[in-house]
Amino acid sequence: MTKIDDVARLAGVSTATVSRALRGLPTVSAATRRRVLAAAEQLEYAVSPSASRLAGGRTGTVAVVVPRITRWFFGTVVEAVEDLLQQAGYDLLLYNLGGREQVRQRVLRTANLHKRVDAIMLVATPLRPADLTALTKLKLPGVTISSGTVVPGWPCVRIDDVGVARTATRHLLDLGHRRIAHISGDPDDELAYTTHLDRRRGYREALADAGIDPDPCLDVESQFTINGGTRATEELLRRGDPPTAIFAACDEMAMGAMTALRDAGLRVPQDVSVIGVDDHDLASVLGLSTIAQPAAEQGRLAARILLDPLHGGARSSWGGPYLDTPGEPVILPTRLIVRESTAAPRAH
């Protein structure tokens, strides 16, 4: 049976170098990696991941915690994170909280992660004081995604949610709309605990800049889902004097809004314009105007930042243009995409 010592002798390097090369770590030169891989192939050597990790005191695993994996944003982020971690020789251990308090406590407030992972990534995961205390005690490197998830000392990757809402609302204002509704997250829904506040703030700021006082009757809360958007829009229509445009805090809510408007016999955009946030995979199919956020890039960048301490600070191999200000939140750009769901209001 071929051993790692045999590969090291044939390649003319140490066993430690063989281990690093086969795990894809960036501290090995390209030439040395090729030599090690050729030797391993010639000797038909298959590395044992668990053995090499344990030998280095590492698990080779990164924990990624998300509120609900079924939502488009979280699924997109996790897929991008897993792809990059696998390239670096790490496994991903996914914790899907699913709105279950007992799962939250088991994952965040116990020693559940102790000696099981080398690092932690929190994706838009609301934290309570007890959660922060438990995470701090673990003394593991970590990174967060979303402005609402803050752990002292951990880097954060996010977008400007206030700016996103201002851009969406300004687009509707520029088209000539003045009666603009906003459907956003339920404050009791753990997914929307800060995002919904930031996007409402941006919506109101854009109206104020245009000299328009926000109308409470045009602001409806629901869950960040298609059904939530449908229910919120139905409520808007029940209140009478419907808006000429709707800014939905996410694309899934916007899709629900379009469904409710259609069921009510209203046309998009002839009767009511609709814009969302995300650039969901179905947005282009539905002709939905949106503010595109780089969900996959947020995941990849957060993974790169997390790999730095795991690789002894070898940032040059994993970093990118957004890593020039360590310690500061990394805010990725968004962009307005205008499609068929928004247009100037009809003349009456």
Short mmCIF file of C-alpha atoms in Angstrom, two decimals:
data_model
loop_
_atom_site.label_atom_id
_atom_site.label_comp_id
_atom_site.label_asym_id
_atom_site.label_seq_id
_atom_site.Cartn_x
_atom_site.Cartn_y
_atom_site.Cartn_z
CA MET A 1 0.00 0.00 0.00
CA THR A 2 1.44 3.35 -1.07
CA LYS A 3 2.10 5.82 1.74
CA ILE A 4 2.58 9.56 1.73
CA ASP A 5 6.31 8.98 2.45
CA ASP A 6 6.60 7.16 -0.90
CA VAL A 7 5.09 10.14 -2.75
CA ALA A 8 7.40 12.53 -0.91
CA ARG A 9 10.51 10.52 -1.87
CA LEU A 10 9.50 10.30 -5.53
CA ALA A 11 8.66 14.01 -5.73
CA GLY A 12 11.76 15.02 -3.76
CA VAL A 13 9.83 17.01 -1.15
CA SER A 14 8.76 16.64 2.47
CA THR A 15 5.62 14.80 3.53
CA ALA A 16 4.22 18.12 4.79
CA THR A 17 4.63 19.60 1.32
CA VAL A 18 2.87 16.60 -0.20
CA SER A 19 -0.02 17.07 2.22
CA ARG A 20 -0.33 20.79 1.42
CA ALA A 21 -0.09 20.19 -2.32
CA LEU A 22 -2.76 17.48 -2.35
CA ARG A 23 -5.10 19.63 -0.25
CA GLY A 24 -4.78 22.53 -2.69
CA LEU A 25 -3.29 24.99 -0.20
CA PRO A 26 -1.80 28.15 -1.73
CA THR A 27 1.52 27.88 0.12
CA VAL A 28 2.87 25.43 -2.48
CA SER A 29 4.33 26.64 -5.78
CA ALA A 30 2.70 25.57 -9.02
CA ALA A 31 5.79 23.62 -10.11
CA THR A 32 6.02 21.72 -6.83
CA ARG A 33 2.28 20.97 -6.90
CA ARG A 34 2.58 19.52 -10.41
CA ARG A 35 5.51 17.34 -9.31
CA VAL A 36 3.62 16.05 -6.28
CA LEU A 37 0.47 15.35 -8.29
CA ALA A 38 2.48 13.47 -10.92
CA ALA A 39 4.16 11.36 -8.24
CA ALA A 40 0.85 10.62 -6.54
CA GLU A 41 -0.70 9.60 -9.86
CA GLN A 42 2.27 7.38 -10.77
CA LEU A 43 2.10 5.62 -7.40
CA GLU A 44 -1.75 5.55 -7.43
CA TYR A 45 -1.77 7.28 -4.05
CA ALA A 46 -5.12 8.47 -2.68
CA VAL A 47 -4.92 10.95 0.16
CA SER A 48 -7.03 10.40 3.24
CA PRO A 49 -8.61 13.81 3.92
CA SER A 50 -9.57 13.00 7.49
CA ALA A 51 -6.11 11.73 8.34
CA SER A 52 -4.29 14.72 6.90
CA ARG A 53 -6.62 17.15 8.61
CA LEU A 54 -6.39 15.53 12.01
CA ALA A 55 -2.61 15.40 11.71
CA GLY A 56 -2.58 19.18 11.39
CA GLY A 57 -5.05 19.73 14.22
CA ARG A 58 -7.70 20.85 11.74
CA THR A 59 -11.09 19.46 10.79
CA GLY A 60 -10.96 20.77 7.22
CA THR A 61 -14.56 21.92 7.64
CA VAL A 62 -16.26 25.33 7.68
CA ALA A 63 -19.69 25.84 9.27
CA VAL A 64 -22.16 27.94 7.29
CA VAL A 65 -25.31 29.04 9.13
CA VAL A 66 -28.37 30.28 7.21
CA PRO A 67 -31.91 31.13 8.34
CA ARG A 68 -33.70 29.22 5.55
CA ILE A 69 -31.88 27.37 2.78
CA THR A 70 -35.01 27.27 0.59
CA ARG A 71 -34.83 31.03 -0.12
CA TRP A 72 -33.14 32.06 -3.35
CA PHE A 73 -30.55 34.34 -1.77
CA PHE A 74 -29.32 31.81 0.79
CA GLY A 75 -29.18 28.94 -1.70
CA THR A 76 -27.19 31.06 -4.15
CA VAL A 77 -24.73 32.17 -1.47
CA VAL A 78 -24.20 28.66 -0.11
CA GLU A 79 -23.57 27.19 -3.56
CA ALA A 80 -20.88 29.80 -4.26
CA VAL A 81 -19.28 29.31 -0.83
CA GLU A 82 -19.16 25.54 -1.19
CA ASP A 83 -17.57 25.76 -4.63
CA LEU A 84 -14.71 27.94 -3.39
CA LEU A 85 -14.18 25.95 -0.19
CA GLN A 86 -13.93 22.72 -2.16
CA GLN A 87 -11.29 24.27 -4.39
CA ALA A 88 -9.32 25.06 -1.24
CA GLY A 89 -9.71 21.54 0.14
CA TYR A 90 -12.39 22.31 2.75
CA ASP A 91 -15.79 20.78 3.38
CA LEU A 92 -18.93 22.78 4.19
CA LEU A 93 -21.10 21.91 7.18
CA LEU A 94 -24.50 23.54 6.63
CA TYR A 95 -26.78 24.56 9.49
CA ASN A 96 -30.26 25.54 8.33
CA LEU A 97 -32.03 27.20 11.28
CA GLY A 98 -35.43 27.12 9.59
CA GLY A 99 -36.97 29.49 12.13
CA ARG A 100 -36.61 26.85 14.88
CA GLU A 101 -35.43 28.28 18.18
CA GLN A 102 -34.20 24.93 19.46
CA VAL A 103 -31.95 24.57 16.39
CA ARG A 104 -30.60 28.08 16.92
CA GLN A 105 -29.69 27.33 20.51
CA ARG A 106 -28.12 24.00 19.62
CA VAL A 107 -25.97 25.53 16.89
CA LEU A 108 -25.10 28.95 18.32
CA ARG A 109 -25.32 28.65 22.09
CA THR A 110 -23.77 25.29 22.85
CA ALA A 111 -20.43 23.68 22.15
CA ASN A 112 -21.94 22.08 19.06
CA LEU A 113 -19.33 23.66 16.78
CA HIS A 114 -16.37 23.06 19.10
CA LYS A 115 -13.73 20.84 17.44
CA ARG A 116 -16.12 20.17 14.53
CA VAL A 117 -15.16 23.11 12.34
CA ASP A 118 -12.20 25.41 11.69
CA ALA A 119 -14.25 28.54 10.98
CA ILE A 120 -17.80 29.88 10.88
CA MET A 121 -19.81 31.86 8.33
CA LEU A 122 -23.10 33.46 9.34
CA VAL A 123 -25.38 34.41 6.44
CA ALA A 124 -28.01 37.00 7.47
CA THR A 125 -28.42 35.19 10.77
CA PRO A 126 -29.99 37.29 13.55
CA LEU A 127 -27.94 37.14 16.73
CA ARG A 128 -28.94 37.63 20.34
CA PRO A 129 -26.55 38.51 23.18
CA ALA A 130 -26.34 34.87 24.26
CA ASP A 131 -25.39 33.88 20.70
CA LEU A 132 -22.56 36.41 20.61
CA THR A 133 -21.23 35.21 23.96
CA ALA A 134 -21.17 31.60 22.79
CA LEU A 135 -19.53 32.43 19.46
CA THR A 136 -16.84 34.51 21.16
CA LYS A 137 -15.96 31.63 23.48
CA LEU A 138 -15.28 29.38 20.50
CA LYS A 139 -12.33 31.59 19.44
CA LEU A 140 -12.73 30.57 15.81
CA PRO A 141 -12.26 32.81 12.78
CA GLY A 142 -15.53 33.92 11.24
CA VAL A 143 -17.22 36.14 8.68
CA THR A 144 -20.75 37.44 8.28
CA ILE A 145 -22.91 38.29 5.29
CA SER A 146 -25.60 40.99 5.75
CA SER A 147 -25.54 44.27 7.60
CA GLY A 148 -27.76 42.86 10.32
CA THR A 149 -25.35 40.14 11.41
CA VAL A 150 -22.51 41.68 13.38
CA VAL A 151 -19.92 39.80 15.45
CA PRO A 152 -17.18 41.99 16.99
CA GLY A 153 -13.87 41.29 15.27
CA TRP A 154 -15.42 39.41 12.33
CA PRO A 155 -15.32 40.85 8.80
CA CYS A 156 -18.68 41.54 7.14
CA VAL A 157 -19.68 41.34 3.48
CA ARG A 158 -22.91 43.06 2.45
CA ILE A 159 -24.72 45.45 0.14
CA ASP A 160 -26.07 48.91 0.93
CA ASP A 161 -29.73 48.09 1.62
CA VAL A 162 -30.67 51.72 2.22
CA GLY A 163 -29.08 52.73 -1.07
CA VAL A 164 -30.77 49.86 -2.88
CA ALA A 165 -34.21 51.06 -1.76
CA ARG A 166 -33.44 54.65 -2.68
CA THR A 167 -32.43 53.57 -6.19
CA ALA A 168 -35.58 51.48 -6.70
CA THR A 169 -37.88 54.22 -5.45
CA ARG A 170 -36.09 56.91 -7.45
CA HIS A 171 -36.58 54.82 -10.60
CA LEU A 172 -40.34 54.88 -10.02
CA LEU A 173 -40.27 58.60 -9.20
CA ASP A 174 -38.30 59.35 -12.38
CA LEU A 175 -41.00 57.57 -14.39
CA GLY A 176 -43.54 60.00 -12.95
CA HIS A 177 -45.07 57.92 -10.15
CA ARG A 178 -46.06 59.71 -6.96
CA ARG A 179 -48.35 57.22 -5.26
CA ILE A 180 -45.73 54.53 -4.61
CA ALA A 181 -46.39 51.64 -2.23
CA HIS A 182 -43.81 49.64 -0.35
CA ILE A 183 -44.25 45.99 0.63
CA SER A 184 -41.55 44.69 2.94
CA GLY A 185 -40.64 42.15 5.55
CA ASP A 186 -42.54 41.28 8.67
CA PRO A 187 -40.56 42.49 11.73
CA ASP A 188 -41.54 39.23 13.43
CA ASP A 189 -39.89 37.26 10.62
CA GLU A 190 -36.27 36.57 11.60
CA LEU A 191 -35.16 36.90 7.97
CA ALA A 192 -36.17 40.53 7.70
CA TYR A 193 -35.15 41.88 11.06
CA THR A 194 -32.81 44.54 9.67
CA THR A 195 -33.09 44.29 5.91
CA HIS A 196 -36.73 45.34 6.03
CA LEU A 197 -35.88 48.36 8.20
CA ASP A 198 -33.01 49.49 5.98
CA ARG A 199 -35.04 49.16 2.78
CA ARG A 200 -38.01 50.99 4.29
CA ARG A 201 -35.65 53.77 5.33
CA GLY A 202 -34.28 54.10 1.80
CA TYR A 203 -37.82 54.15 0.37
CA ARG A 204 -38.86 56.94 2.71
CA GLU A 205 -35.69 58.93 2.09
CA ALA A 206 -36.28 58.84 -1.68
CA LEU A 207 -39.87 60.02 -1.21
CA ALA A 208 -38.73 62.81 1.12
CA ASP A 209 -36.13 63.94 -1.42
CA ALA A 210 -38.99 64.25 -3.94
CA GLY A 211 -41.10 66.24 -1.49
CA ILE A 212 -43.56 63.42 -0.85
CA ASP A 213 -44.76 62.50 2.62
CA PRO A 214 -44.88 58.71 3.13
CA ASP A 215 -48.46 57.43 3.34
CA PRO A 216 -48.81 54.71 6.03
CA CYS A 217 -51.64 53.18 3.98
CA LEU A 218 -49.11 52.42 1.24
CA ASP A 219 -46.69 50.53 3.51
CA VAL A 220 -47.60 46.88 4.17
CA GLU A 221 -45.53 44.25 5.97
CA SER A 222 -45.47 40.54 5.21
CA GLN A 223 -42.93 37.75 4.82
CA PHE A 224 -40.11 37.82 2.28
CA THR A 225 -41.81 35.21 0.09
CA ILE A 226 -44.03 35.04 -3.00
CA ASN A 227 -47.05 34.33 -0.81
CA GLY A 228 -46.04 37.19 1.46
CA GLY A 229 -45.95 39.55 -1.51
CA THR A 230 -49.34 38.32 -2.66
CA ARG A 231 -50.92 38.89 0.75
CA ALA A 232 -49.35 42.34 1.13
CA THR A 233 -50.61 43.46 -2.28
CA GLU A 234 -54.09 42.12 -1.61
CA GLU A 235 -54.09 44.19 1.58
CA LEU A 236 -53.00 47.27 -0.39
CA LEU A 237 -55.89 46.81 -2.80
CA ARG A 238 -58.39 46.32 0.02
CA ARG A 239 -57.44 49.71 1.45
CA GLY A 240 -58.74 51.52 -1.62
CA ASP A 241 -57.10 54.18 -3.80
CA PRO A 242 -54.46 51.73 -5.07
CA PRO A 243 -50.92 52.88 -5.85
CA THR A 244 -49.61 53.37 -9.36
CA ALA A 245 -46.37 51.59 -8.44
CA ILE A 246 -45.06 49.08 -5.90
CA PHE A 247 -41.53 48.76 -4.59
CA ALA A 248 -41.14 45.26 -3.16
CA ALA A 249 -38.27 44.63 -0.75
CA CYS A 250 -37.28 41.46 -2.64
CA ASP A 251 -38.02 39.85 -5.99
CA GLU A 252 -40.03 37.04 -4.47
CA MET A 253 -42.39 39.58 -2.88
CA ALA A 254 -42.53 41.39 -6.23
CA MET A 255 -43.57 38.16 -7.95
CA GLY A 256 -46.33 37.74 -5.42
CA ALA A 257 -47.40 41.34 -6.04
CA MET A 258 -47.64 40.70 -9.78
CA THR A 259 -49.78 37.63 -9.11
CA ALA A 260 -52.18 39.56 -6.85
CA LEU A 261 -52.47 42.42 -9.34
CA ARG A 262 -53.23 40.01 -12.17
CA ASP A 263 -55.87 38.23 -10.10
CA ALA A 264 -57.46 41.61 -9.36
CA GLY A 265 -57.71 42.36 -13.07
CA LEU A 266 -54.89 44.93 -13.05
CA ARG A 267 -52.11 44.97 -15.64
CA VAL A 268 -48.38 45.35 -15.00
CA PRO A 269 -47.10 47.93 -15.83
CA GLN A 270 -50.08 49.61 -17.52
CA ASP A 271 -52.05 49.91 -14.28
CA VAL A 272 -49.38 49.33 -11.63
CA SER A 273 -45.59 49.22 -12.03
CA VAL A 274 -43.60 46.76 -9.90
CA ILE A 275 -39.91 46.66 -8.98
CA GLY A 276 -38.04 44.31 -6.65
CA VAL A 277 -34.57 43.60 -5.29
CA ASP A 278 -32.24 40.65 -6.01
CA ASP A 279 -32.34 39.76 -9.73
CA HIS A 280 -33.76 36.35 -8.87
CA ASP A 281 -33.31 33.65 -11.51
CA LEU A 282 -36.95 34.12 -12.59
CA ALA A 283 -36.83 37.93 -12.73
CA SER A 284 -35.80 38.07 -16.37
CA VAL A 285 -38.38 35.43 -17.32
CA LEU A 286 -41.15 37.52 -15.72
CA GLY A 287 -39.82 40.80 -17.10
CA LEU A 288 -39.36 42.11 -13.56
CA SER A 289 -37.44 45.34 -13.04
CA THR A 290 -35.10 44.92 -10.10
CA ILE A 291 -32.02 46.04 -8.23
CA ALA A 292 -29.51 43.24 -8.83
CA GLN A 293 -27.38 42.26 -5.89
CA PRO A 294 -24.34 39.98 -6.37
CA ALA A 295 -25.47 37.11 -4.15
CA ALA A 296 -22.94 34.58 -5.43
CA GLU A 297 -20.11 37.12 -5.27
CA GLN A 298 -20.97 37.88 -1.65
CA GLY A 299 -20.56 34.19 -0.90
CA ARG A 300 -17.31 33.85 -2.80
CA LEU A 301 -15.81 36.94 -1.24
CA ALA A 302 -16.82 35.90 2.27
CA ALA A 303 -15.23 32.50 1.65
CA ARG A 304 -12.00 34.13 0.44
CA ILE A 305 -11.86 36.32 3.53
CA LEU A 306 -12.43 33.27 5.73
CA LEU A 307 -9.66 31.32 4.02
CA ASP A 308 -7.08 33.97 4.93
CA PRO A 309 -6.66 33.01 8.61
CA LEU A 310 -7.00 29.32 7.76
CA HIS A 311 -4.07 29.62 5.39
CA GLY A 312 -1.91 31.67 7.69
CA GLY A 313 -2.84 34.99 6.12
CA ALA A 314 -2.07 33.95 2.52
CA ARG A 315 -4.45 36.61 1.22
CA SER A 316 -2.76 37.01 -2.14
CA SER A 317 -4.13 33.68 -3.34
CA TRP A 318 -7.74 34.23 -2.28
CA GLY A 319 -8.26 37.97 -1.97
CA GLY A 320 -9.71 40.43 -4.41
CA PRO A 321 -10.22 44.12 -5.04
CA TYR A 322 -12.61 44.49 -2.09
CA LEU A 323 -10.09 43.49 0.57
CA ASP A 324 -8.11 46.72 0.71
CA THR A 325 -9.64 47.95 4.01
CA PRO A 326 -9.36 45.18 6.61
CA GLY A 327 -11.74 45.62 9.53
CA GLU A 328 -14.25 47.66 7.54
CA PRO A 329 -17.50 46.16 6.15
CA VAL A 330 -17.07 45.13 2.52
CA ILE A 331 -19.97 46.69 0.62
CA LEU A 332 -20.51 45.25 -2.86
CA PRO A 333 -22.12 47.30 -5.64
CA THR A 334 -25.66 46.77 -6.93
CA ARG A 335 -27.27 47.90 -10.18
CA LEU A 336 -30.67 48.84 -11.51
CA ILE A 337 -32.06 46.53 -14.20
CA VAL A 338 -35.08 47.97 -16.01
CA ARG A 339 -37.42 45.43 -17.59
CA GLU A 340 -41.06 45.38 -18.66
CA SER A 341 -42.67 45.62 -15.20
CA THR A 342 -42.07 49.36 -14.78
CA ALA A 343 -43.36 52.21 -16.95
CA ALA A 344 -44.75 55.73 -16.66
CA PRO A 345 -48.18 55.93 -15.00
CA ARG A 346 -51.22 56.14 -17.24
CA ALA A 347 -52.70 59.56 -17.82
CA HIS A 348 -56.21 59.81 -16.33
#
